[in-house]
Tab-separated table of C-alpha atoms and ligand atoms in Angstrom:
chain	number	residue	atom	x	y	z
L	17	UNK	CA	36.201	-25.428	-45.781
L	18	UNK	CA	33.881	-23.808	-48.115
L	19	UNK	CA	30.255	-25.170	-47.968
L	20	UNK	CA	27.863	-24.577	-51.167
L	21	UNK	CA	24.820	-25.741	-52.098
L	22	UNK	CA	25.957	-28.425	-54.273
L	23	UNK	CA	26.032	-30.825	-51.340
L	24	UNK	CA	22.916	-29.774	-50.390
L	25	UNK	CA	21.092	-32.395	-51.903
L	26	UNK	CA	17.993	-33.987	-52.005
L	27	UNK	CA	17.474	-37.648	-51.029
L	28	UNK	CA	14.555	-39.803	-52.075
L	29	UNK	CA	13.321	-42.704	-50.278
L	30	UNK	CA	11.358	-45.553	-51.480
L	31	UNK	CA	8.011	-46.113	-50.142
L	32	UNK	CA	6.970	-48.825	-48.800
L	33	UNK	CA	3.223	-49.097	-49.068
L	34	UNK	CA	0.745	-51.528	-48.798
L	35	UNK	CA	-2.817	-52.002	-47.900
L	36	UNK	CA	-2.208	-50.698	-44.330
L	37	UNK	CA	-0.651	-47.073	-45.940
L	38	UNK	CA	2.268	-46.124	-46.626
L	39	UNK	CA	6.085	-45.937	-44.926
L	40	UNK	CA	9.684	-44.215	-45.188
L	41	UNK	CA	12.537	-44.514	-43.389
L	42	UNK	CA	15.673	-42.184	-43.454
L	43	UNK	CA	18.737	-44.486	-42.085
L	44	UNK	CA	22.344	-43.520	-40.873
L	45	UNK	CA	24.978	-44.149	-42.982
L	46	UNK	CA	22.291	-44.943	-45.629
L	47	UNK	CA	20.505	-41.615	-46.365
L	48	UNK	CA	22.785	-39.391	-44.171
L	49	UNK	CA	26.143	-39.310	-42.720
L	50	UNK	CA	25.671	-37.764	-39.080
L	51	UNK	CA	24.325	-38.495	-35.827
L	52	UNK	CA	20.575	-36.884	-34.823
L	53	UNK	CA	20.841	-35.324	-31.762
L	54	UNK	CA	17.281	-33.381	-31.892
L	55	UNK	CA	14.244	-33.444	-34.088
L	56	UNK	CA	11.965	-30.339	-34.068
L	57	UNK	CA	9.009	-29.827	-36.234
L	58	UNK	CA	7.430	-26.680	-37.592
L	59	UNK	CA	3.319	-26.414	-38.180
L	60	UNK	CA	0.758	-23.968	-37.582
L	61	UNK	CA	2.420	-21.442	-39.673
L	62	UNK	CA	0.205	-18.658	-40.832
L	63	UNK	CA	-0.141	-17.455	-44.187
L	64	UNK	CA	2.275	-15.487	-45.716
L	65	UNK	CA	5.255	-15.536	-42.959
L	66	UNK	CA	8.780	-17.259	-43.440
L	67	UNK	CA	10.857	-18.846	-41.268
L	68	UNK	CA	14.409	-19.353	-41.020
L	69	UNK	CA	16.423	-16.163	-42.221
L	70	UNK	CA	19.370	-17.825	-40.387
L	71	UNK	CA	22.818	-19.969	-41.062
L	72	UNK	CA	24.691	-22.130	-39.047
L	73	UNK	CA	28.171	-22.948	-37.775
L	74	UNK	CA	28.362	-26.403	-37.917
L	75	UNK	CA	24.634	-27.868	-37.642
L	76	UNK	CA	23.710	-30.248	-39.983
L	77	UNK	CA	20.495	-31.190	-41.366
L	78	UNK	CA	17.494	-33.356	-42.820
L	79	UNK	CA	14.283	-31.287	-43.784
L	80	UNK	CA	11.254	-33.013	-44.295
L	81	UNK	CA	7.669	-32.229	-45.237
L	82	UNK	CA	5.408	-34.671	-43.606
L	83	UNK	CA	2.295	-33.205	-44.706
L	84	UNK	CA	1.151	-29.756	-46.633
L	85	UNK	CA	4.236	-28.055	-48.772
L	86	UNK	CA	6.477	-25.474	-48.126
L	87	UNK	CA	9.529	-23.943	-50.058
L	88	UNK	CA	12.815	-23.693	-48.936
L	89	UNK	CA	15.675	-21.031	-50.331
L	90	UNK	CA	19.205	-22.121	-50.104
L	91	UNK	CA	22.202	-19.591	-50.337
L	92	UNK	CA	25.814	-19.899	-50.087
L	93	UNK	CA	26.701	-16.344	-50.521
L	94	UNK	CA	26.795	-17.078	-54.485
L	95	UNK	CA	24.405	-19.460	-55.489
L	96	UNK	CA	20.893	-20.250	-54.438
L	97	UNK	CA	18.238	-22.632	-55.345
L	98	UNK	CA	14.551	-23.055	-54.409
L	99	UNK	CA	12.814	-26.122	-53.758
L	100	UNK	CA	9.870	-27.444	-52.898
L	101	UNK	CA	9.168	-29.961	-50.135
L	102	UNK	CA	6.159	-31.547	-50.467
L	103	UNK	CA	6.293	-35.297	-49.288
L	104	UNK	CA	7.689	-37.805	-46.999
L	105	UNK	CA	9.593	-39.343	-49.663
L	106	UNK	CA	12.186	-36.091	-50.014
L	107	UNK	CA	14.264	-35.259	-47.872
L	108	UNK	CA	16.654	-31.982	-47.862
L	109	UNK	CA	20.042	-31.911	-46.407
L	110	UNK	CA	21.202	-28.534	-45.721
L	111	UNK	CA	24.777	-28.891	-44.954
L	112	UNK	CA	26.592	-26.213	-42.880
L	113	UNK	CA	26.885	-22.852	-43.676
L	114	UNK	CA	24.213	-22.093	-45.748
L	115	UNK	CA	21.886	-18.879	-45.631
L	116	UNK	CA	18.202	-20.506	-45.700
L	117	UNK	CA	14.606	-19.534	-45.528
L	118	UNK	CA	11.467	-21.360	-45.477
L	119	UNK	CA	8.123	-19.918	-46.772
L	120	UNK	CA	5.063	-20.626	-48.682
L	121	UNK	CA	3.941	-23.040	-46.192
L	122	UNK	CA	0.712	-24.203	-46.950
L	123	UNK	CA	-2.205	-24.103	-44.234
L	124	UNK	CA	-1.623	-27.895	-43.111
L	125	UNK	CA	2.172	-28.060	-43.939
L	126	UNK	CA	4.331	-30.265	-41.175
L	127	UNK	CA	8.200	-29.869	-41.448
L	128	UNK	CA	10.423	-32.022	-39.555
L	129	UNK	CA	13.707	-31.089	-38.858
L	130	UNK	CA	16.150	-34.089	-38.228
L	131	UNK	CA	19.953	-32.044	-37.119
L	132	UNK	CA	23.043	-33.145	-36.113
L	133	UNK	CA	23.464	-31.307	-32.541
L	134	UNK	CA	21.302	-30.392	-30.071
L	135	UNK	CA	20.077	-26.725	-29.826
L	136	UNK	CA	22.461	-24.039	-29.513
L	137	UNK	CA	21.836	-20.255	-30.154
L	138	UNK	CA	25.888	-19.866	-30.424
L	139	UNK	CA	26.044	-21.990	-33.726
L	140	UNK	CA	23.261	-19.500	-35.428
L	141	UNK	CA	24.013	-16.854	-37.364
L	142	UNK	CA	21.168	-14.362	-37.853
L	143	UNK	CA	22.058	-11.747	-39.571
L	144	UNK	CA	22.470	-12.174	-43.554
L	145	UNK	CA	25.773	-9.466	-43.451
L	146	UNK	CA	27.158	-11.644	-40.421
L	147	UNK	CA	26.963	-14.536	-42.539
L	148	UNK	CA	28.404	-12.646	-46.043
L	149	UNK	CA	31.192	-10.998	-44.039
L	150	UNK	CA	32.274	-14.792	-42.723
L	151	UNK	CA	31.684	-16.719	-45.727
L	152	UNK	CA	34.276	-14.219	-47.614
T	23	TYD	P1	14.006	-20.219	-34.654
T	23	TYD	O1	15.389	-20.737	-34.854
T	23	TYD	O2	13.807	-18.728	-34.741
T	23	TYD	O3	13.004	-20.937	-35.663
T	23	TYD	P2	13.091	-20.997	-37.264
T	23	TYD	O4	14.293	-21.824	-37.604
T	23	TYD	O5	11.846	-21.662	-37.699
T	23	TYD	O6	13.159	-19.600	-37.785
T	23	TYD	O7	13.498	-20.719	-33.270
T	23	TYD	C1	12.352	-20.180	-32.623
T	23	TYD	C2	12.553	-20.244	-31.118
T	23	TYD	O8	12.594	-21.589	-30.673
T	23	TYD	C3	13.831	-19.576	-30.658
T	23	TYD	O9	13.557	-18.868	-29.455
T	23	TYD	C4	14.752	-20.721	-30.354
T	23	TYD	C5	13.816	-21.832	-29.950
T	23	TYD	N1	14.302	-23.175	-30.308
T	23	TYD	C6	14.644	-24.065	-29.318
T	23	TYD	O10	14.576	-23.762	-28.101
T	23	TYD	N2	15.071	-25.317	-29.661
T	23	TYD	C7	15.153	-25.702	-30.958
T	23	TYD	O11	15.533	-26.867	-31.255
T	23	TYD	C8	14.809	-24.756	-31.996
T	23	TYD	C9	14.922	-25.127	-33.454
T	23	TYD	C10	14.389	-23.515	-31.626
């Protein structure tokens, strides 16, 4: 199967506010189609470094930005797309496959990762000609 970033798409929650603040929810089967096995979250990052620079096997993912912004460059070793993530209310799915990198993070940015499986160095690939030579 040949992933691409057209279904990596972004989904938008309502909020549900009222005079207690505000609330989202991201539901299975409702805003995505796979089982969380792990949530990790990404802060602290210092100005001017990236993250990412990696693909994966079969992972699949919801990227949020729960506070701050950050950018996020997609690429499916033809097309590639930057977007901004910059609220609760947006979420990214990043479907397998698919050469990303995160930067731009603002001081206070939060990212939360949700993914389908839990962590396993064998379903990265980190090296962008790695990931050319087995996309072609
Ligand atoms: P890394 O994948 O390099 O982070 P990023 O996607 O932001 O570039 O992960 C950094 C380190 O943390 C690396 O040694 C692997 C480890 N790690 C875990 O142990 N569990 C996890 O769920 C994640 C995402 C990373």
């Amino acid at each position: 199967m040949k992933y691409s970033i057209e279904q990596c798409n972004l989904i938008n929650v309502p909020e549900i506010s009222d005079k207690r603040g505000s609330l989202v929810y991201y539901e299975f089967e409702k805003e995505f189609n796979f089982p969380i096995l792990r949530n990790y979250i990404i802060y602290d990052v210092p100005s001017g470094h990236s993250r990412g620079h990696h693909a994966h096997k079969k992972l699949e993912q919801l990227i949020v930005c729960l506070y701050g912004s950050f950018d996020i460059e997609i690429f499916d070793g033809t097309d590639s797309r930057e977007i901004t993530l910059n609220t609760p209310k947006t979420a990214l799915y990043v479907c397998p496959m698919i050469w990303r990198v995160m930067k731009n993070f603002s001081k206070d940015a939060v990212c939360s990762v949700l993914a389908s499986q839990k962590f396993d160095e064998n379903d990265y690939i980190r090296n962008k000609e790695d990931f050319l030579r087995t996309i072609s």
